[in-house]
mmCIF file of C-alpha atoms in Angstrom:
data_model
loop_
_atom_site.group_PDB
_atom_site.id
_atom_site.type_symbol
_atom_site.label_atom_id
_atom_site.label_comp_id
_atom_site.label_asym_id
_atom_site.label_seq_id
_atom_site.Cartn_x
_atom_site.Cartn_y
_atom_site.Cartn_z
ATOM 1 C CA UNK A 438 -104.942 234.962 -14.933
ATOM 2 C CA UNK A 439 -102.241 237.466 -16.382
ATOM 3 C CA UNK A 440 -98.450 235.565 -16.462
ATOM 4 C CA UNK A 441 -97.733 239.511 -16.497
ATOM 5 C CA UNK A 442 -99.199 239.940 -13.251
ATOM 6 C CA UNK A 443 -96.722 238.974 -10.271
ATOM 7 C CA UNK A 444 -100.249 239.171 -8.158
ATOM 8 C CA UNK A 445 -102.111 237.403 -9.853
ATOM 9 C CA UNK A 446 -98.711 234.884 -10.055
ATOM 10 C CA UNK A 447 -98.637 234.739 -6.154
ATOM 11 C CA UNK A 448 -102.190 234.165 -5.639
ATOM 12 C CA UNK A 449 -102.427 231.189 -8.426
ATOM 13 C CA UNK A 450 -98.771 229.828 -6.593
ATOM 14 C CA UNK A 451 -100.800 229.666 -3.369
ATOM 15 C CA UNK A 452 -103.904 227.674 -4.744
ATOM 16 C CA UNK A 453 -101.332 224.975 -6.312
ATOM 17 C CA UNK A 454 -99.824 224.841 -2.545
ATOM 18 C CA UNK A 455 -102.899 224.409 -1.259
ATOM 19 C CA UNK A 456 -104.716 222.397 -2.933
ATOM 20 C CA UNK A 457 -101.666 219.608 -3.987
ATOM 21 C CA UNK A 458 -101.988 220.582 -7.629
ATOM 22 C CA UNK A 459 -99.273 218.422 -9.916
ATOM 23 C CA UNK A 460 -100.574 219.151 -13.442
ATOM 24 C CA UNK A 461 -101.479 222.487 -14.808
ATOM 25 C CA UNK A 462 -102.506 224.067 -17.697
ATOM 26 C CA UNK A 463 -102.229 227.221 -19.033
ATOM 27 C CA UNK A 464 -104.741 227.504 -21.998
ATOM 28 C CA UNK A 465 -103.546 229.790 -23.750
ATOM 29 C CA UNK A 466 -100.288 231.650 -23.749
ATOM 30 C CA UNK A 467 -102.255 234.939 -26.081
ATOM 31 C CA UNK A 468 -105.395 234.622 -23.235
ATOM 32 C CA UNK A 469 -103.000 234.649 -20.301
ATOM 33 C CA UNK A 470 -100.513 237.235 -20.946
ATOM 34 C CA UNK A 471 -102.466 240.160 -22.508
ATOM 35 C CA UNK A 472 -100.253 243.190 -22.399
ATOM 36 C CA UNK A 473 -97.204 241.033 -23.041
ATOM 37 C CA UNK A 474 -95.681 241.168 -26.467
ATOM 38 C CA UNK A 475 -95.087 237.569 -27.536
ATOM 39 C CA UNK A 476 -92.294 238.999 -30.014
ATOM 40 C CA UNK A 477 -90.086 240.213 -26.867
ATOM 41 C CA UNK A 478 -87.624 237.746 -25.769
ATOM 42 C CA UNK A 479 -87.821 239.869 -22.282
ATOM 43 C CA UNK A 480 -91.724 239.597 -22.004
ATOM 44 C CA UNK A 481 -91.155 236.129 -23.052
ATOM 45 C CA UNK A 482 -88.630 235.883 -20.635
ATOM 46 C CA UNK A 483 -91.351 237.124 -17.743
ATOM 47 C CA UNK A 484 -93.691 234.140 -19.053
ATOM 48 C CA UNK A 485 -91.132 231.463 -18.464
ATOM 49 C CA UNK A 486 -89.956 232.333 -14.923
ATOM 50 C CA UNK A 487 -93.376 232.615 -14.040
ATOM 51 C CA UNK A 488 -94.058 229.421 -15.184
ATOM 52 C CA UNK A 489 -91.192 227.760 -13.251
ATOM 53 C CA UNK A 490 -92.505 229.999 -10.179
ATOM 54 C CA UNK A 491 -95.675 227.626 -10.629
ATOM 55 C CA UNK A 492 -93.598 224.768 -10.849
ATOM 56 C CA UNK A 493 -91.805 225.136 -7.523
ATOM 57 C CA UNK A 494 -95.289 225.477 -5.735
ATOM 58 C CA UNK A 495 -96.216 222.217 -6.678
ATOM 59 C CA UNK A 496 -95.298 219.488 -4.289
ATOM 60 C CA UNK A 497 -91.374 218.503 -3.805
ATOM 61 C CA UNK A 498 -91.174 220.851 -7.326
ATOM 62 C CA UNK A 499 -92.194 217.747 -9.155
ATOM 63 C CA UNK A 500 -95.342 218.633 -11.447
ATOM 64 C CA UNK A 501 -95.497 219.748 -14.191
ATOM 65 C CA UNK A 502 -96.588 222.791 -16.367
ATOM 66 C CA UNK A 503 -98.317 222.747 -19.632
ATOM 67 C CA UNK A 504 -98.229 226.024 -21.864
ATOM 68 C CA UNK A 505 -100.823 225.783 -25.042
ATOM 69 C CA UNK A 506 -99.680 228.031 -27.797
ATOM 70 C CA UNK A 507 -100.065 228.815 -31.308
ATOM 71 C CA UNK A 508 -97.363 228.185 -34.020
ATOM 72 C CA UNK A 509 -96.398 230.512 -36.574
ATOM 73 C CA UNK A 510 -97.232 230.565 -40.236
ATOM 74 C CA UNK A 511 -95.496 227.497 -41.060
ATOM 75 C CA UNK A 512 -97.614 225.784 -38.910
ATOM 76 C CA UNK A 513 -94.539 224.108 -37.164
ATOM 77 C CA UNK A 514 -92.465 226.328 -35.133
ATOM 78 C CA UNK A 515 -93.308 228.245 -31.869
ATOM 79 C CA UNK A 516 -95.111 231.468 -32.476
ATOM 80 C CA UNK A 517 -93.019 234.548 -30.969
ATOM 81 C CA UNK A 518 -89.828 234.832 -29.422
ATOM 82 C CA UNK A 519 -87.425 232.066 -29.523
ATOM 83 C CA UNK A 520 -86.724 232.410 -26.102
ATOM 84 C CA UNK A 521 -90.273 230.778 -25.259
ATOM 85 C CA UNK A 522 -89.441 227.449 -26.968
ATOM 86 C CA UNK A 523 -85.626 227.690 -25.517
ATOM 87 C CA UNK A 524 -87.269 228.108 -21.998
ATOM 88 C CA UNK A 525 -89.349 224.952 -22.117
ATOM 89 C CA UNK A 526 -87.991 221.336 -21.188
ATOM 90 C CA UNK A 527 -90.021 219.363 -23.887
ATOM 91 C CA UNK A 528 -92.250 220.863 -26.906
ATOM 92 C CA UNK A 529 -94.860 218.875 -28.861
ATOM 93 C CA UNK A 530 -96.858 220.272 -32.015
ATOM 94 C CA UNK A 531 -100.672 218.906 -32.803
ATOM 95 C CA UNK A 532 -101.633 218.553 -36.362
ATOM 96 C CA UNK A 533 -105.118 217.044 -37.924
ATOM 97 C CA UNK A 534 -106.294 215.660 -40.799
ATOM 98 C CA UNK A 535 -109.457 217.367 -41.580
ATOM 99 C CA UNK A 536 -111.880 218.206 -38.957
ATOM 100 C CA UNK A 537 -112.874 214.432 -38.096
ATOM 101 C CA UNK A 538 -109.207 213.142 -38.286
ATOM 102 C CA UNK A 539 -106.990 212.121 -36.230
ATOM 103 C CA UNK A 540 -104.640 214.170 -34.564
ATOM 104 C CA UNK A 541 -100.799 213.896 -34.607
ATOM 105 C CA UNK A 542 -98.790 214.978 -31.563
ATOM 106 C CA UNK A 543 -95.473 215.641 -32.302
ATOM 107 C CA UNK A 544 -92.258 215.960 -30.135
ATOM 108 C CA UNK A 545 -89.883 218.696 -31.417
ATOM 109 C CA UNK A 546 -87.582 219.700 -28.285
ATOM 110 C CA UNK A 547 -86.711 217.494 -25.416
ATOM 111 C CA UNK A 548 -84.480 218.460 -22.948
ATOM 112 C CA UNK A 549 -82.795 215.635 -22.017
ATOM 113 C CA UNK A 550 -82.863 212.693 -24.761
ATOM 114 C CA UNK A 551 -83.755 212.449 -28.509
ATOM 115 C CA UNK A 552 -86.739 214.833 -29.598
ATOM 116 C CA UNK A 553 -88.356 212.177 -31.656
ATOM 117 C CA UNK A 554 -91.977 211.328 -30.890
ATOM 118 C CA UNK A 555 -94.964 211.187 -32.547
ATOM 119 C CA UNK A 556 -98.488 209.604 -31.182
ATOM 120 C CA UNK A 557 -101.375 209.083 -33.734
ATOM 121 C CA UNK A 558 -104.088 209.747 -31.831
ATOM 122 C CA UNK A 559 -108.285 209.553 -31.660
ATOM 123 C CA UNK A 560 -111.125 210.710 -30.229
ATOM 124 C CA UNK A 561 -113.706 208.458 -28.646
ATOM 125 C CA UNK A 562 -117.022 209.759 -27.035
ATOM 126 C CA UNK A 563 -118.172 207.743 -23.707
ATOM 127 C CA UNK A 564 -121.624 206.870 -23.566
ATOM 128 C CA UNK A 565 -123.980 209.002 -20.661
ATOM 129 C CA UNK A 566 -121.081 211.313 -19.439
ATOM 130 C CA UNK A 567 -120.417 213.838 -21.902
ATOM 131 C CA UNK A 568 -116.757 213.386 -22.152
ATOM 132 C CA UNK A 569 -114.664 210.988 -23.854
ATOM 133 C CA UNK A 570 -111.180 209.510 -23.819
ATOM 134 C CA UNK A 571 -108.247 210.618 -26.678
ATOM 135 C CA UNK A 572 -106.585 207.000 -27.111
ATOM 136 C CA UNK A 573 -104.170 205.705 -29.711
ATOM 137 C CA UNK A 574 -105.980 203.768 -32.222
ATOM 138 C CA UNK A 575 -104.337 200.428 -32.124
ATOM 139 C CA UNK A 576 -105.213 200.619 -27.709
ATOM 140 C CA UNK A 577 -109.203 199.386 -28.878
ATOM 141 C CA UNK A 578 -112.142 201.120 -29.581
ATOM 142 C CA UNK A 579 -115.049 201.807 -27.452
ATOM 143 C CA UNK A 580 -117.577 200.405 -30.248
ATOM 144 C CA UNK A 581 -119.085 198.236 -28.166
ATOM 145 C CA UNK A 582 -119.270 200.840 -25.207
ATOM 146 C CA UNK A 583 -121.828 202.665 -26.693
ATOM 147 C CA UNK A 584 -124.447 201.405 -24.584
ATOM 148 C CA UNK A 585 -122.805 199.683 -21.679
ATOM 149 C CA UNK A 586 -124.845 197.709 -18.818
ATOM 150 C CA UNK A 587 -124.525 198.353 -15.368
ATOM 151 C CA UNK A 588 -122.753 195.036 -14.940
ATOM 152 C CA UNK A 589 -119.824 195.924 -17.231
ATOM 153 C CA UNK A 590 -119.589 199.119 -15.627
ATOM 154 C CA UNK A 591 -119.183 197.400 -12.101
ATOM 155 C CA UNK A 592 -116.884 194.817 -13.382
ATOM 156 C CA UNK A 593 -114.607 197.693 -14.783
ATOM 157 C CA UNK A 594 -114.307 199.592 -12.056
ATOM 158 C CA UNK A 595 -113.480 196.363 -9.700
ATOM 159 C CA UNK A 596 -110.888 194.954 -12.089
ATOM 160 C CA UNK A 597 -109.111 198.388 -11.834
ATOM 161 C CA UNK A 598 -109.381 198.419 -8.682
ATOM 162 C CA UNK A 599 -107.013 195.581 -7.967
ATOM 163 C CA UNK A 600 -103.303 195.462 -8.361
ATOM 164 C CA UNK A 601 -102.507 196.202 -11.889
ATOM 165 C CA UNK A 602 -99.435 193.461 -11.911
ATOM 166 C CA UNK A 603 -101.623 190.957 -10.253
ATOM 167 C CA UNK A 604 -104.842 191.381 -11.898
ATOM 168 C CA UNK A 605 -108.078 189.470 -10.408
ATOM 169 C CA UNK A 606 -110.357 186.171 -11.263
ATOM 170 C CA UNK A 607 -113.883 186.244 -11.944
ATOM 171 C CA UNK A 608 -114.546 184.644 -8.936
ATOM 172 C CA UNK A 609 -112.970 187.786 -6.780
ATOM 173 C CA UNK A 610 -114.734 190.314 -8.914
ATOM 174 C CA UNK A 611 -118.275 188.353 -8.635
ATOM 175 C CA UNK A 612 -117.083 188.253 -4.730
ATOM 176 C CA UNK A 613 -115.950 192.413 -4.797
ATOM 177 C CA UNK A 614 -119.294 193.576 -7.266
ATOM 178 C CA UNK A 615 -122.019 191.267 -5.608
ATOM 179 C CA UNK A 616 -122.760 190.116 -9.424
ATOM 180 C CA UNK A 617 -122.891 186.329 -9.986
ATOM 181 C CA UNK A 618 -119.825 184.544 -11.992
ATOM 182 C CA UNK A 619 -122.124 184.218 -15.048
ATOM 183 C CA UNK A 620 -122.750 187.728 -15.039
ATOM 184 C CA UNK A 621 -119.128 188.658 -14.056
ATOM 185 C CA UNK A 622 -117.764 186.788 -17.127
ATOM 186 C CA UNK A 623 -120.354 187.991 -20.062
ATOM 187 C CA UNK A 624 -119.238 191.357 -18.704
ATOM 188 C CA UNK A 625 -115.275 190.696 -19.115
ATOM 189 C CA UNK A 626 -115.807 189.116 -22.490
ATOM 190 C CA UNK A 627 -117.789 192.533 -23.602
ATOM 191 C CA UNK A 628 -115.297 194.600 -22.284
ATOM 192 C CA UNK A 629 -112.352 192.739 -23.974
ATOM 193 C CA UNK A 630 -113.933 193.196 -26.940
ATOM 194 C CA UNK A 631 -114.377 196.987 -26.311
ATOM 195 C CA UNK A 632 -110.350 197.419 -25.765
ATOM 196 C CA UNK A 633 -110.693 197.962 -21.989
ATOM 197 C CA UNK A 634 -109.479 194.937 -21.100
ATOM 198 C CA UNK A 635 -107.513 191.860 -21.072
ATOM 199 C CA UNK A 636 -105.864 188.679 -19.561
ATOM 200 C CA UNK A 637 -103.000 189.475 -17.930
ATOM 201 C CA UNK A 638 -101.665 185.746 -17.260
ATOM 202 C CA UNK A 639 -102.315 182.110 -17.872
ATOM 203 C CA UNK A 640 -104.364 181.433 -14.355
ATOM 204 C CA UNK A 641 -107.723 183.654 -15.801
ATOM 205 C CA UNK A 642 -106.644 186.592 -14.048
ATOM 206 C CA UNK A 643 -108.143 190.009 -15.767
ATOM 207 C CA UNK A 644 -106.502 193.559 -15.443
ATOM 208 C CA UNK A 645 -108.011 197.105 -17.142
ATOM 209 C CA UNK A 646 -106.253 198.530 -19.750
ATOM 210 C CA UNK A 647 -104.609 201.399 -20.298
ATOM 211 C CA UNK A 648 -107.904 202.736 -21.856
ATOM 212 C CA UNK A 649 -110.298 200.857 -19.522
ATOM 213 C CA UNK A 650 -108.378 202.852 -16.705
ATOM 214 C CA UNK A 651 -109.004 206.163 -18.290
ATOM 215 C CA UNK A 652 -112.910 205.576 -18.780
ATOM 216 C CA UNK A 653 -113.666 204.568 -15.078
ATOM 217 C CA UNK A 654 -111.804 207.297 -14.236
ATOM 218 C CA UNK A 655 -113.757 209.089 -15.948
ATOM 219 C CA UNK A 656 -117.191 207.608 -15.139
ATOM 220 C CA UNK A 657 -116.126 208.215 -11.461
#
């Protein structure tokens, strides 16, 4: 699509209408606004009410818009006219170490509260789906993931499917997975030791993690 374009505007506004759509991306700002001069604080200016025109077609006006650019030749500040950056509610900057490092995301504008921010984080390759999960590091690995059994998959995906305050018991997951309670708890014992998850309370109730959340959702 062409931010440039008030068609081409209309007809994405109507798909996010449609279709529900909180969460969109616009990857990236050079791809999607060719004729635009990203110098121009007017051309820039066209780029960020069309953005907010894709933020009022989400539902109630509550989602939210996400505009990958480049930075300039520091490496640090917004590439282009400084009206794009003063247009935006919140800013972050990625940086890596190398090509196998980690990545730091970095806050550098927020709208409303203190700017500073900054998430270490890793990439981790899930086993039999071709995607993966970007997790801090100290949230667990997925080392012992690498070749999961169908057991600890079913477990996972029946502990996160309980109330995440409450958690569950072996006993409900053997009851909600068909599994026996053997079975049940070798599996929750692997995946606490993958980072995915973890007692929640004193009574043996179990809950996902943050990261066990994001690879069933994933698997699924």
């Amino acid at each position: 699509m062409n931010l440039g374009k008030r068609d081409e505007i209309v007809q994405l506004e109507s798909i996010i209408r449609t279709g529900g759509f909180e969460f969109i991306v616009i990857d990236t700002l050079n791809r999607c606004s060719v004729g635009l001069d990203e110098n121009s604080a007017k051309d820039m200016g066209m780029v960020v009410e069309a953005l907010y025109d894709l933020k009022r077609a989400t539902p109630r006006d509550m989602g939210a818009i996400a505009l990958i650019h480049h930075t300039g030749k520091d490496g640090k500040t917004v590439r282009g006219s400084s009206a794009l950056e003063a247009g935006f509610d919140t800013v972050y900057t990625t940086s890596r170490e190398g090509d196998d490092g980690p990545v730091t995301l970095r806050r550098t504008k927020r709208k409303d509260g203190p700017p500073d921010d900054a998430m270490v984080l890793t990439w981790h390759s899930v086993s039999e789906t071709g995607s993966g999960v970007v997790v801090q590091p100290d949230r667990g690995t997925l080392v012992e993931w690498d070749n999961p059994a169908k057991s600890d998959r079913a477990v996972l995906a029946a502990i996160v499917g309980f109330a995440p305050g409450l958690g569950s018991t072996p006993t409900q997951v053997a009851a909600d997975t068909g599994l026996n309670l053997r079975t049940v708890k070798r599996a929750l014992t692997r995946l606490a030791g993958a980072g995915l998850a973890e007692r929640c309370d004193g009574r043996g109730n179990w809950r996902a993690t943050g990261l066990g959340e994001a690879t069933s959702k994933i698997e699924k």
